[in-house]
Amino acid sequence: MRLTTAALHLLLLQPAAAFVNSSNRRVLNKNLKTEIQHHDISPSKITKNISCGRHLLFMSSKTDSDEKTKTLDELASELNAAKDSAIAELGGCKKMQEAEDLRVKYLGKKGVVSQAMGYLRMLPNEDKPKLGATVNEVRDILEEKFREGKEVLKVQEIKDQMESEERIDVTMPGIIKNNYGRRHPLSMTMEKATDIFVSLGYDTVTDPEDSPEIETDYYCFEALNCPKDHPARDMQDTLYLTDDMERLLRTHTSAVQIRQMAKRKPPFRIVSPGRVYRRDDIDATHSMIFHQVEILAVEERGNLHLGHLKGTVTHFLKEMFGPSIDVRFRGSYFPFTEPSMEVDVFFKGKWLEVLGCGMVDPAVLEMAGIDPEKYSGFAAGFGAERFAMVIHQIQDIRGFYDSDVRFLEQFPHFHDMGGNRFLNPDQFVEVDAEEKKREAEKKAEMEKFDAQAWADIIADGGSVPKEIADGLKTKDGEKKKKKQAQAQPESTKIDVSKLDIRVGVITKAWEHEEAEKLFCEEIDIGEDEPRQIASGLRAHYKVDDLVGQRVLVLSNLKTRKLVGFPSHGMVMCAASADGTKVEFVEPPEGAAIGERVMIEGYGGEPATENQIIKKKMLEKIFPDLSTNEAGVATYKGVPFATSSGECVAQNKMPNSPVA
């Protein structure tokens, strides 16, 4: 007996399938219990939906009880209920971040409103526009409500911050303060990158005529081997300026390369830094405005090949990140280069993707008026924000654009100081000592000035706050206070006793939805509620391995958001020198949940969360944490211990850093 293709597909469907009947506008579920043995056709190759007369067949892994049938009226009712619920919840938000999280819950890609669009495929054609109109109406209302709500919360947060953190007492004496301008970290990053390529003989292209930010479709896409129907255009959401979509805000600086190829005659080499635009949702790692630096080299065919490209990129990355990094190249795809590669660096213990590159596609050369039979070249490009975030350990891209002077004050005046000092701290020991000496002298001068100002006020019969008056001591009192401080030096000593390390057990674990390297965990450390902690262990453990795992938790750390997840604490692990192997440090059997881990000879109360950050204690303590030959976690050779025994790396990894 011969089976038609449609019939064979039907017989090979999974146990449950859903039918849409166009006459009664409801989704019907039917169980297929047909058994068939056919070894030539794999069920995985079956087309997911097949038109059959007046019905549309959909594959589904759900049973009747899993997927409820819904009419258009039911979907509209649910959408309106979700709208009312979102507005009510928005009214209870106290922070902008809470409002943003709520917006994502209802309007994000996986939000309630967006999921409603998934039912379009189950409705008859005449009902699809009605559902779409309802979804759009609800989305528009909620977007407006969230926009207004976030603006109100933003104003309130500024008021609260000014009242609690930045309040200025205008009755205080004036303070002499020298405010120096600061270079922006993005400017320093692009300047350093440009200088490296200039030293290799590249010309800089930055003037508006050769590097316009308002570009044409031809230079931004078509001349780069991306015609209007090319699927590569789906990679970028573009901000168009005209209805005919011919003028736009450039999505990359690659357009500069086309303009220069049309203007110059080979051989030539250029580097083009500049601002670019894409329609991205703004979060910790994405912005609608960012910066790129791209290079292009074109010479006679045979003078440039893949080896020259790899050598140039490797030299550049070692100049940016330091000579000790490792560089690897991976095959990739870009429409304007062939072959194409993505480049990673092993920096500070992990592999990071940093740029893309490749040999210029002959079709691109030809469209620019260069004979691909006679000339060839290579190109490379990277995001300046990405480099700056990696080099300076910046967690949130939005800090670059907030114009907060406190953010800018963290960075040096010039790019060469910043990069070299960060990558080669040993070379700046004397410079650091001199700067600390100047800061101490300046602080002493300011304290002397303040004390004299307050003394003058008191002499004139004025009143001062009690805490200020208490601080104006006589020289004898100051000497006494100094002697007392010298008699108790241990109170300010920073050692492992400042860390509050607790025995815990992972009670729940799941994969972070937006960060491919992170697990999210709930860990019981003996408190009323379990701690939520994110850990970068997905490369070393499976999520099923985590639940029930006993661990050590560094508990006196401030809550910080890791790709949107609030992480309160750190799971202690041992790691190999190259970062390829990581193991939990485990408490001994019998150690009670919540018990504090102690190190003999280092007693005392742990520091507060603020003290840990303000005094940079982790930087001073972590270098002395490691496992010994037996895999026991130690501080300066002294074991981590509880009342039940010593704490050991899971597989007894020896002589490895612990963090």
XYZ file of C-alpha atoms in Angstrom:
659
model
C 0.000 0.000 0.000
C 1.365 3.443 -0.908
C 0.987 6.354 1.480
C 0.787 9.974 0.404
C 3.330 12.351 1.931
C 0.664 14.087 4.022
C -0.666 10.737 5.296
C 2.833 9.528 6.166
C 3.521 12.770 8.050
C 0.281 12.306 9.957
C 1.193 8.747 10.997
C 4.664 9.787 12.147
C 3.449 12.621 14.356
C 4.190 12.570 18.115
C 1.390 11.232 20.385
C -0.387 14.572 20.681
C -1.347 16.965 17.884
C -3.510 20.065 17.738
C -6.009 20.880 14.972
C -7.557 24.234 14.187
C -11.078 24.053 12.867
C -11.877 27.166 10.865
C -15.657 26.748 11.180
C -16.084 26.974 14.976
C -12.979 29.100 15.727
C -11.717 26.841 18.537
C -8.528 24.860 19.002
C -9.237 21.119 19.111
C -6.887 18.509 20.564
C -6.803 14.893 19.364
C -4.611 12.046 20.527
C -3.027 10.008 17.770
C -2.326 6.453 18.923
C -1.267 5.074 15.573
C 1.843 2.878 15.616
C 4.080 2.549 12.556
C 7.573 1.247 11.934
C 9.418 3.066 9.186
C 13.189 3.290 9.266
C 13.709 5.489 6.222
C 12.076 8.684 7.482
C 13.037 10.408 10.749
C 10.227 12.140 12.697
C 12.657 15.041 13.277
C 12.497 15.837 9.565
C 8.725 16.213 9.424
C 7.455 19.625 8.406
C 6.084 21.353 11.483
C 2.816 22.441 9.935
C 0.944 20.941 7.024
C -2.078 22.387 5.275
C -4.853 19.801 4.956
C -8.007 21.147 3.310
C -9.869 23.396 5.744
C -7.706 22.408 8.724
C -4.151 23.380 9.762
C -2.190 20.702 11.600
C 0.364 21.650 14.285
C 2.854 19.382 16.014
C 2.809 19.585 19.793
C 4.450 17.781 22.683
C 1.550 18.640 24.986
C -1.494 16.576 25.861
C -5.097 17.806 26.097
C -4.620 18.615 29.749
C -1.442 20.645 29.064
C -2.811 23.071 26.434
C -6.177 24.617 27.152
C -8.389 25.545 24.209
C -8.999 29.290 23.997
C -11.339 31.441 21.977
C -10.647 34.953 20.755
C -12.854 36.376 23.510
C -10.945 34.414 26.166
C -7.594 35.673 24.841
C -8.846 39.271 24.773
C -10.129 38.907 28.328
C -6.766 37.537 29.501
C -4.901 40.401 27.805
C -7.090 43.021 29.448
C -6.661 41.290 32.813
C -2.881 41.302 32.298
C -3.040 45.008 31.450
C -4.952 45.812 34.650
C -2.587 43.647 36.696
C 0.507 45.344 35.209
C -0.856 48.827 35.940
C -1.688 47.813 39.509
C 1.768 46.307 40.074
C 3.425 49.377 38.555
C 1.717 51.518 41.182
C 3.518 49.526 43.874
C 7.023 49.973 42.413
C 9.429 52.035 44.490
C 12.520 51.875 42.250
C 13.121 52.335 38.517
C 14.672 48.863 38.330
C 11.509 47.330 39.777
C 9.479 49.085 37.066
C 11.909 47.884 34.379
C 11.708 44.287 35.638
C 7.921 44.556 35.553
C 8.037 45.942 31.996
C 10.112 42.970 30.862
C 7.678 40.606 32.616
C 4.731 41.908 30.589
C 6.266 43.387 27.410
C 9.583 41.551 27.008
C 10.227 38.891 24.375
C 9.010 36.234 26.813
C 6.444 38.495 28.435
C 2.739 37.904 28.913
C 1.672 40.204 26.061
C 4.191 38.822 23.570
C 3.201 35.233 24.370
C -0.372 36.018 23.387
C 0.812 36.427 19.800
C 1.706 32.737 19.832
C -2.019 31.932 19.610
C -2.305 33.620 16.199
C -1.370 30.387 14.473
C -4.245 28.587 16.197
C -6.958 31.024 15.150
C -8.819 31.186 11.848
C -7.751 33.899 9.426
C -10.691 36.208 10.152
C -9.806 36.323 13.891
C -6.073 36.932 13.524
C -6.365 40.712 12.843
C -8.687 41.079 15.839
C -6.194 39.425 18.190
C -3.353 41.471 16.699
C -5.303 44.699 17.231
C -6.042 43.774 20.850
C -2.388 42.913 21.523
C -1.205 46.196 19.974
C -3.740 48.211 21.958
C -2.699 46.602 25.257
C 0.996 46.984 24.400
C 0.597 50.688 23.544
C -1.258 51.404 26.778
C 1.294 49.556 28.905
C 4.287 51.126 27.151
C 2.871 54.575 27.880
C 2.115 53.668 31.512
C 5.604 52.249 32.050
C 7.202 55.277 30.412
C 5.273 57.664 32.677
C 5.812 55.511 35.761
C 9.574 55.196 35.228
C 9.881 58.954 34.720
C 8.132 59.593 38.043
C 10.313 57.034 39.808
C 13.447 58.508 38.240
C 12.626 61.962 39.609
C 11.832 60.517 43.036
C 15.082 58.517 43.121
C 17.056 61.678 42.333
C 15.267 63.535 45.130
C 15.900 60.692 47.584
C 19.546 60.503 46.577
C 20.035 64.236 46.986
C 18.361 64.136 50.373
C 20.175 61.101 51.779
C 23.526 60.893 49.980
C 24.295 64.197 48.298
C 22.766 66.742 50.623
C 24.920 69.850 50.960
C 24.967 71.861 54.157
C 25.463 75.419 52.912
C 26.339 76.585 56.443
C 29.524 74.492 56.434
C 32.837 76.299 55.875
C 34.028 76.469 52.304
C 36.438 73.741 51.207
C 39.254 74.303 48.771
C 39.070 71.611 46.155
C 40.922 71.387 42.897
C 38.741 69.712 40.281
C 40.657 68.384 37.313
C 39.066 67.256 34.087
C 39.134 63.575 33.229
C 39.519 61.731 29.966
C 36.572 59.476 29.194
C 37.486 55.747 29.198
C 35.991 55.318 25.713
C 38.113 58.169 24.351
C 41.208 56.649 25.938
C 40.415 53.192 24.562
C 39.870 54.408 20.995
C 42.925 56.664 21.181
C 45.158 53.831 22.339
C 43.834 51.451 19.653
C 44.270 54.096 16.951
C 47.821 54.872 18.108
C 48.758 51.184 17.812
C 47.616 51.012 14.192
C 49.162 54.390 13.341
C 52.498 52.992 14.571
C 52.028 50.207 11.986
C 51.604 52.703 9.138
C 47.793 53.097 9.083
C 46.142 56.435 8.242
C 43.377 57.688 10.558
C 40.004 58.526 8.942
C 37.692 60.571 11.183
C 36.590 63.735 9.334
C 32.815 64.057 8.678
C 33.176 64.001 4.895
C 34.909 60.606 4.846
C 33.234 59.177 7.974
C 29.623 60.469 8.114
C 27.303 59.116 10.796
C 24.263 59.646 8.531
C 24.869 57.094 5.775
C 23.185 55.808 2.650
C 21.841 52.302 2.245
C 24.399 51.718 -0.514
C 27.503 52.405 1.578
C 26.153 50.766 4.735
C 24.794 47.573 3.169
C 24.714 47.078 -0.575
C 28.383 47.872 -1.281
C 29.319 45.540 1.589
C 27.841 42.527 -0.196
C 24.441 42.893 1.517
C 21.781 43.514 -1.168
C 18.232 44.305 -0.073
C 17.203 40.641 -0.006
C 20.374 39.404 1.702
C 19.626 37.488 4.948
C 22.613 39.119 6.661
C 20.570 42.316 6.988
C 18.508 40.548 9.641
C 21.525 40.751 11.963
C 21.060 44.464 12.517
C 18.042 46.520 13.492
C 18.641 49.784 11.692
C 17.474 53.331 12.522
C 16.205 54.698 9.185
C 15.745 58.440 8.623
C 13.642 58.433 5.432
C 10.515 56.589 4.352
C 12.285 55.058 1.363
C 14.882 53.577 3.788
C 17.720 55.038 1.727
C 19.205 57.225 4.479
C 20.000 55.872 7.918
C 22.198 56.146 10.992
C 25.178 53.934 10.205
C 25.203 50.560 11.947
C 28.971 50.079 11.612
C 32.063 51.975 10.502
C 32.594 49.516 7.634
C 30.935 52.098 5.371
C 34.099 54.197 5.774
C 36.079 51.406 4.111
C 33.883 51.546 0.980
C 34.267 55.318 0.754
C 38.052 55.052 1.104
C 38.363 52.246 -1.460
C 36.492 54.427 -3.944
C 38.644 57.459 -3.081
C 42.147 55.980 -2.719
C 44.329 53.893 -4.986
C 46.014 50.775 -3.541
C 48.193 50.192 -1.679
C 46.753 51.850 1.454
C 45.976 51.123 5.109
C 43.365 52.956 7.183
C 41.948 52.873 10.729
C 38.483 54.381 11.250
C 37.163 54.969 14.801
C 33.644 56.336 15.160
C 30.156 56.309 16.632
C 27.502 53.880 15.332
C 23.801 53.247 15.995
C 21.545 50.201 16.255
C 18.030 49.679 17.520
C 18.844 47.716 20.686
C 17.027 47.462 23.999
C 19.206 49.298 26.528
C 20.547 47.098 29.320
C 23.833 46.342 31.088
C 25.509 45.128 27.871
C 23.567 46.839 25.040
C 23.139 50.441 23.918
C 21.542 52.139 20.924
C 24.698 54.254 20.536
C 28.182 52.789 20.771
C 31.626 53.064 19.147
C 33.660 50.931 16.777
C 37.235 50.915 15.516
C 37.872 49.208 12.155
C 40.950 48.727 9.978
C 41.399 48.010 6.265
C 44.573 47.159 4.370
C 44.651 46.721 0.546
C 47.731 45.851 -1.511
C 48.679 43.971 -4.653
C 47.524 40.401 -4.656
C 50.065 38.153 -2.931
C 51.429 40.854 -0.629
C 48.714 40.329 1.998
C 47.380 36.985 3.150
C 45.714 35.414 6.185
C 49.029 35.150 8.025
C 49.515 38.930 7.822
C 46.000 39.470 9.182
C 46.544 37.110 12.122
C 49.917 38.667 12.888
C 48.467 42.200 12.830
C 45.513 41.289 15.066
C 47.709 39.374 17.526
C 50.166 42.277 17.793
C 47.304 44.726 18.378
C 45.658 42.600 21.093
C 48.941 42.082 22.960
C 49.495 45.842 22.913
C 45.981 46.414 24.280
C 45.729 43.627 26.870
C 49.368 42.852 27.633
C 52.006 40.514 26.188
C 51.055 37.531 28.361
C 47.593 36.942 26.833
C 46.725 33.987 24.598
C 44.916 34.621 21.290
C 42.773 32.169 19.321
C 40.991 32.460 15.970
C 37.645 30.797 15.160
C 35.971 30.458 11.778
C 32.880 32.657 11.411
C 30.760 34.480 8.807
C 30.545 38.122 7.762
C 29.023 39.103 4.390
C 31.925 41.415 3.476
C 34.882 39.084 4.244
C 35.834 35.604 3.094
C 37.246 33.742 4.932
C 35.980 35.315 8.166
C 37.141 34.769 11.737
C 36.211 35.763 15.281
C 39.005 36.329 17.771
C 39.161 35.479 21.493
C 41.737 36.393 24.146
C 42.484 34.537 27.372
C 42.519 37.453 29.810
C 42.376 37.361 33.608
C 41.553 33.661 33.719
C 38.879 33.337 31.028
C 38.344 33.400 27.258
C 36.665 36.554 25.947
C 35.377 37.236 22.423
C 36.810 40.616 21.383
C 36.707 41.233 17.603
C 35.903 39.986 14.103
C 38.142 39.982 11.024
C 38.731 38.388 7.619
C 40.046 38.787 4.080
C 38.033 41.318 2.067
C 35.487 39.562 -0.160
C 36.388 40.006 -3.883
C 32.805 41.137 -4.545
C 33.293 44.070 -2.142
C 36.526 45.085 -3.877
C 34.836 44.913 -7.256
C 31.875 47.080 -6.175
C 34.356 49.678 -4.877
C 36.085 49.803 -8.268
C 39.157 47.734 -7.299
C 40.179 44.786 -9.484
C 40.019 41.667 -7.221
C 42.294 39.821 -9.649
C 45.034 42.368 -9.015
C 44.472 43.439 -5.398
C 43.469 41.820 -2.108
C 43.183 42.975 1.481
C 42.033 42.285 5.021
C 39.759 44.037 7.526
C 39.072 43.836 11.265
C 36.834 45.648 13.730
C 35.806 45.751 17.374
C 33.563 47.633 19.791
C 35.333 50.223 21.948
C 32.833 49.737 24.795
C 33.604 46.015 24.870
C 37.346 46.629 25.185
C 36.921 49.339 27.837
C 34.595 47.154 29.912
C 37.067 44.264 29.832
C 40.182 46.329 30.551
C 38.638 48.415 33.353
C 36.323 45.654 34.707
C 33.190 47.777 34.123
C 29.972 45.804 34.654
C 27.337 48.126 33.130
C 27.689 49.819 29.725
C 25.273 52.567 30.786
C 27.955 54.042 33.037
C 29.734 55.351 29.945
C 26.836 57.657 29.073
C 25.492 58.789 32.478
C 27.893 61.783 32.719
C 28.517 60.979 36.390
C 31.814 62.553 37.463
C 32.201 59.900 40.170
C 32.345 57.259 37.448
C 34.926 59.190 35.425
C 37.126 59.858 38.473
C 37.934 56.153 38.662
C 40.032 56.324 35.508
C 43.448 57.888 34.829
C 44.038 61.061 32.839
C 45.661 59.379 29.842
C 45.166 56.060 28.090
C 48.813 54.997 28.334
C 48.832 55.392 32.120
C 45.559 53.536 32.476
C 46.358 50.585 30.238
C 49.950 50.099 31.359
C 49.177 50.537 35.028
C 46.280 48.094 34.889
C 48.192 45.463 32.932
C 51.623 45.956 34.548
C 51.047 47.125 38.150
C 54.590 46.152 39.222
C 56.005 48.894 37.010
C 54.055 51.583 38.847
C 54.905 50.815 42.493
C 56.930 54.022 42.941
C 54.295 56.102 41.103
C 51.542 54.681 43.338
C 53.578 55.422 46.473
C 54.189 59.011 45.370
C 50.499 59.533 44.584
C 49.444 58.134 47.961
C 51.942 60.449 49.674
C 50.516 63.482 47.864
C 46.958 62.428 48.717
C 47.888 62.046 52.399
C 49.508 65.490 52.454
C 46.480 67.022 50.760
C 44.136 65.338 53.223
C 46.181 66.576 56.195
C 46.140 70.100 54.763
C 42.363 70.015 54.334
C 41.829 68.682 57.876
C 44.018 71.478 59.226
C 42.071 74.038 57.214
C 38.708 72.677 58.439
C 39.861 72.629 62.055
C 41.019 76.242 61.848
C 37.765 77.318 60.189
C 35.678 75.765 62.938
C 37.968 77.198 65.604
C 37.438 80.679 64.157
C 33.661 80.169 64.256
C 33.836 79.127 67.919
C 36.080 82.113 68.717
C 33.488 84.441 67.178
C 30.802 82.993 69.428
C 29.244 80.785 66.786
C 27.843 77.318 67.412
C 29.005 74.124 65.746
C 27.515 70.621 65.534
C 28.362 68.428 68.500
C 30.209 65.872 66.349
C 32.437 68.645 64.977
C 33.095 70.079 68.408
C 34.011 66.626 69.708
C 36.474 66.280 66.863
C 38.341 69.500 67.677
C 40.779 68.061 70.206
C 43.807 69.653 71.784
C 47.227 68.456 70.763
C 47.489 66.442 73.972
C 44.172 64.776 73.248
C 45.239 63.998 69.706
C 48.487 62.471 70.940
C 46.559 60.350 73.413
C 44.201 59.178 70.694
C 47.158 58.378 68.476
C 48.812 56.359 71.221
C 45.580 54.420 71.791
C 45.387 53.621 68.099
C 49.008 52.464 68.111
C 48.356 50.284 71.159
C 45.595 48.453 69.283
C 46.955 47.944 65.748
C 45.183 44.618 65.311
C 41.720 46.263 65.166
C 42.473 47.714 61.737
C 44.559 44.841 60.404
C 43.111 43.246 57.268
C 43.325 39.451 57.170
C 41.070 36.448 56.567
C 39.227 37.044 59.862
C 37.402 39.900 58.105
C 35.655 37.359 55.828
C 32.440 35.732 57.049
C 32.631 32.291 55.377
C 29.662 30.030 56.178
C 28.760 26.387 55.576
C 25.850 26.118 53.149
C 23.950 23.750 50.893
C 22.477 24.459 47.446
C 18.710 23.880 47.624
C 17.755 25.095 44.149
C 19.651 25.804 40.909
C 18.809 26.880 37.385
C 20.524 28.298 34.300
C 20.591 32.076 33.898
C 18.296 32.983 30.995
C 20.503 35.756 29.586
C 24.060 34.736 30.559
C 25.342 31.525 29.021
C 28.080 31.075 31.649
C 26.055 31.645 34.826
C 24.059 29.424 37.168
C 21.521 30.953 39.558
C 21.333 29.236 42.946
C 19.432 29.389 46.231
C 21.763 28.423 49.087
C 20.788 27.732 52.705
C 23.426 29.198 55.061
C 21.313 29.054 58.216
C 19.464 32.355 57.726
C 15.695 32.880 57.664
C 15.678 32.923 53.873
C 18.069 31.190 51.441
C 20.665 33.367 49.726
C 20.376 33.940 45.975
C 23.827 33.699 44.393
C 25.010 33.625 40.767
C 28.131 31.630 39.920
C 30.023 31.208 36.637
C 30.182 27.426 36.813
C 28.229 26.305 33.724
C 31.451 25.341 31.967
C 32.385 23.017 34.838
C 29.136 21.581 36.273
C 25.684 20.513 35.125
C 22.684 22.072 36.797
C 21.543 18.642 38.036
C 24.845 18.273 39.919
C 24.259 21.369 42.052
C 21.160 20.658 44.159
C 22.272 19.123 47.471
C 25.898 20.179 46.985
C 27.487 21.374 50.251
C 29.562 24.527 49.758
C 31.348 27.389 51.504
C 29.720 30.808 51.038
C 31.465 34.151 51.509
C 28.430 35.859 53.011
C 29.460 39.421 53.930
C 29.415 40.765 50.371
C 26.987 43.374 49.116
C 24.226 42.304 46.760
C 25.193 43.032 43.157
C 23.348 42.363 39.926
C 24.971 39.921 37.514
C 23.209 40.338 34.154
C 20.053 41.365 36.008
C 20.212 38.646 38.714
C 20.683 39.956 42.316
C 23.586 37.909 43.734
C 24.230 38.159 47.500
C 27.473 36.363 48.332
C 30.078 34.165 46.662
C 30.565 30.397 46.454
C 34.179 29.513 47.307
C 35.955 27.371 44.692
C 39.440 26.206 43.817
C 40.588 26.855 40.237
C 43.540 25.718 38.170
C 46.012 28.398 37.081
C 44.678 28.452 33.506
C 41.033 28.480 34.624
C 40.122 25.281 32.766
C 39.298 23.356 35.950
C 37.169 24.563 38.857
C 36.057 22.642 41.980
C 33.834 23.486 44.943
C 35.596 23.795 48.304
C 33.492 21.476 50.487
C 32.923 21.594 54.256
C 33.564 18.359 56.166
C 30.779 15.884 56.894
C 29.050 16.856 60.117
C 29.623 20.611 59.758
C 26.391 22.421 60.609
C 24.642 24.590 58.043
C 25.443 28.202 58.881
C 28.580 27.370 60.900
C 31.358 29.905 60.395
C 34.614 28.633 58.920
C 37.620 29.602 61.052
C 41.377 29.793 60.448
C 43.553 29.177 63.490
C 45.413 32.292 64.604
C 43.032 34.633 62.775
C 40.121 35.312 65.089
C 37.857 38.323 65.333
C 34.601 39.714 64.078
C 34.025 39.834 60.308
C 33.911 43.173 58.511
C 30.688 44.768 57.317
C 29.661 44.590 53.667
C 30.559 48.268 53.207
C 33.993 47.821 54.810
C 34.760 44.897 52.488
C 34.250 47.158 49.458
C 35.532 50.477 50.822
C 38.843 49.052 52.058
C 39.236 46.699 49.088
C 39.727 43.774 51.450
C 39.252 41.024 48.861
C 42.197 42.330 46.838
C 44.391 42.046 49.938
C 43.115 38.688 51.233
C 42.415 36.558 48.134
C 46.063 36.323 46.933
C 46.847 34.348 50.116
C 44.003 31.827 49.662
C 44.969 28.513 48.034
C 44.808 24.745 48.415
C 47.818 22.828 49.735
C 49.315 19.564 48.447
C 46.384 17.615 49.950
C 43.756 19.914 48.387
C 42.884 21.561 51.743
C 41.812 25.207 51.462
C 44.235 27.460 53.384
C 45.067 31.068 54.224
C 48.831 31.599 54.277
C 49.186 27.837 54.736
C 46.721 27.584 57.661
C 43.697 25.313 56.864
C 40.067 26.387 56.637
C 38.306 24.436 59.396
C 34.989 23.889 61.148
C 34.229 22.049 64.365
C 34.050 18.845 62.296
C 37.354 19.165 60.446
C 39.107 20.805 57.490
C 37.556 22.075 54.223
C 38.850 20.364 51.089
C 38.485 20.940 47.322
C 35.923 18.528 45.865
C 38.488 16.378 44.041
C 41.412 17.506 46.215
C 42.856 19.857 43.576
C 46.333 20.716 44.934
C 48.218 24.023 44.985
C 45.454 26.069 43.338
C 44.062 29.553 44.040
C 40.824 29.739 46.042
C 38.251 32.471 45.449
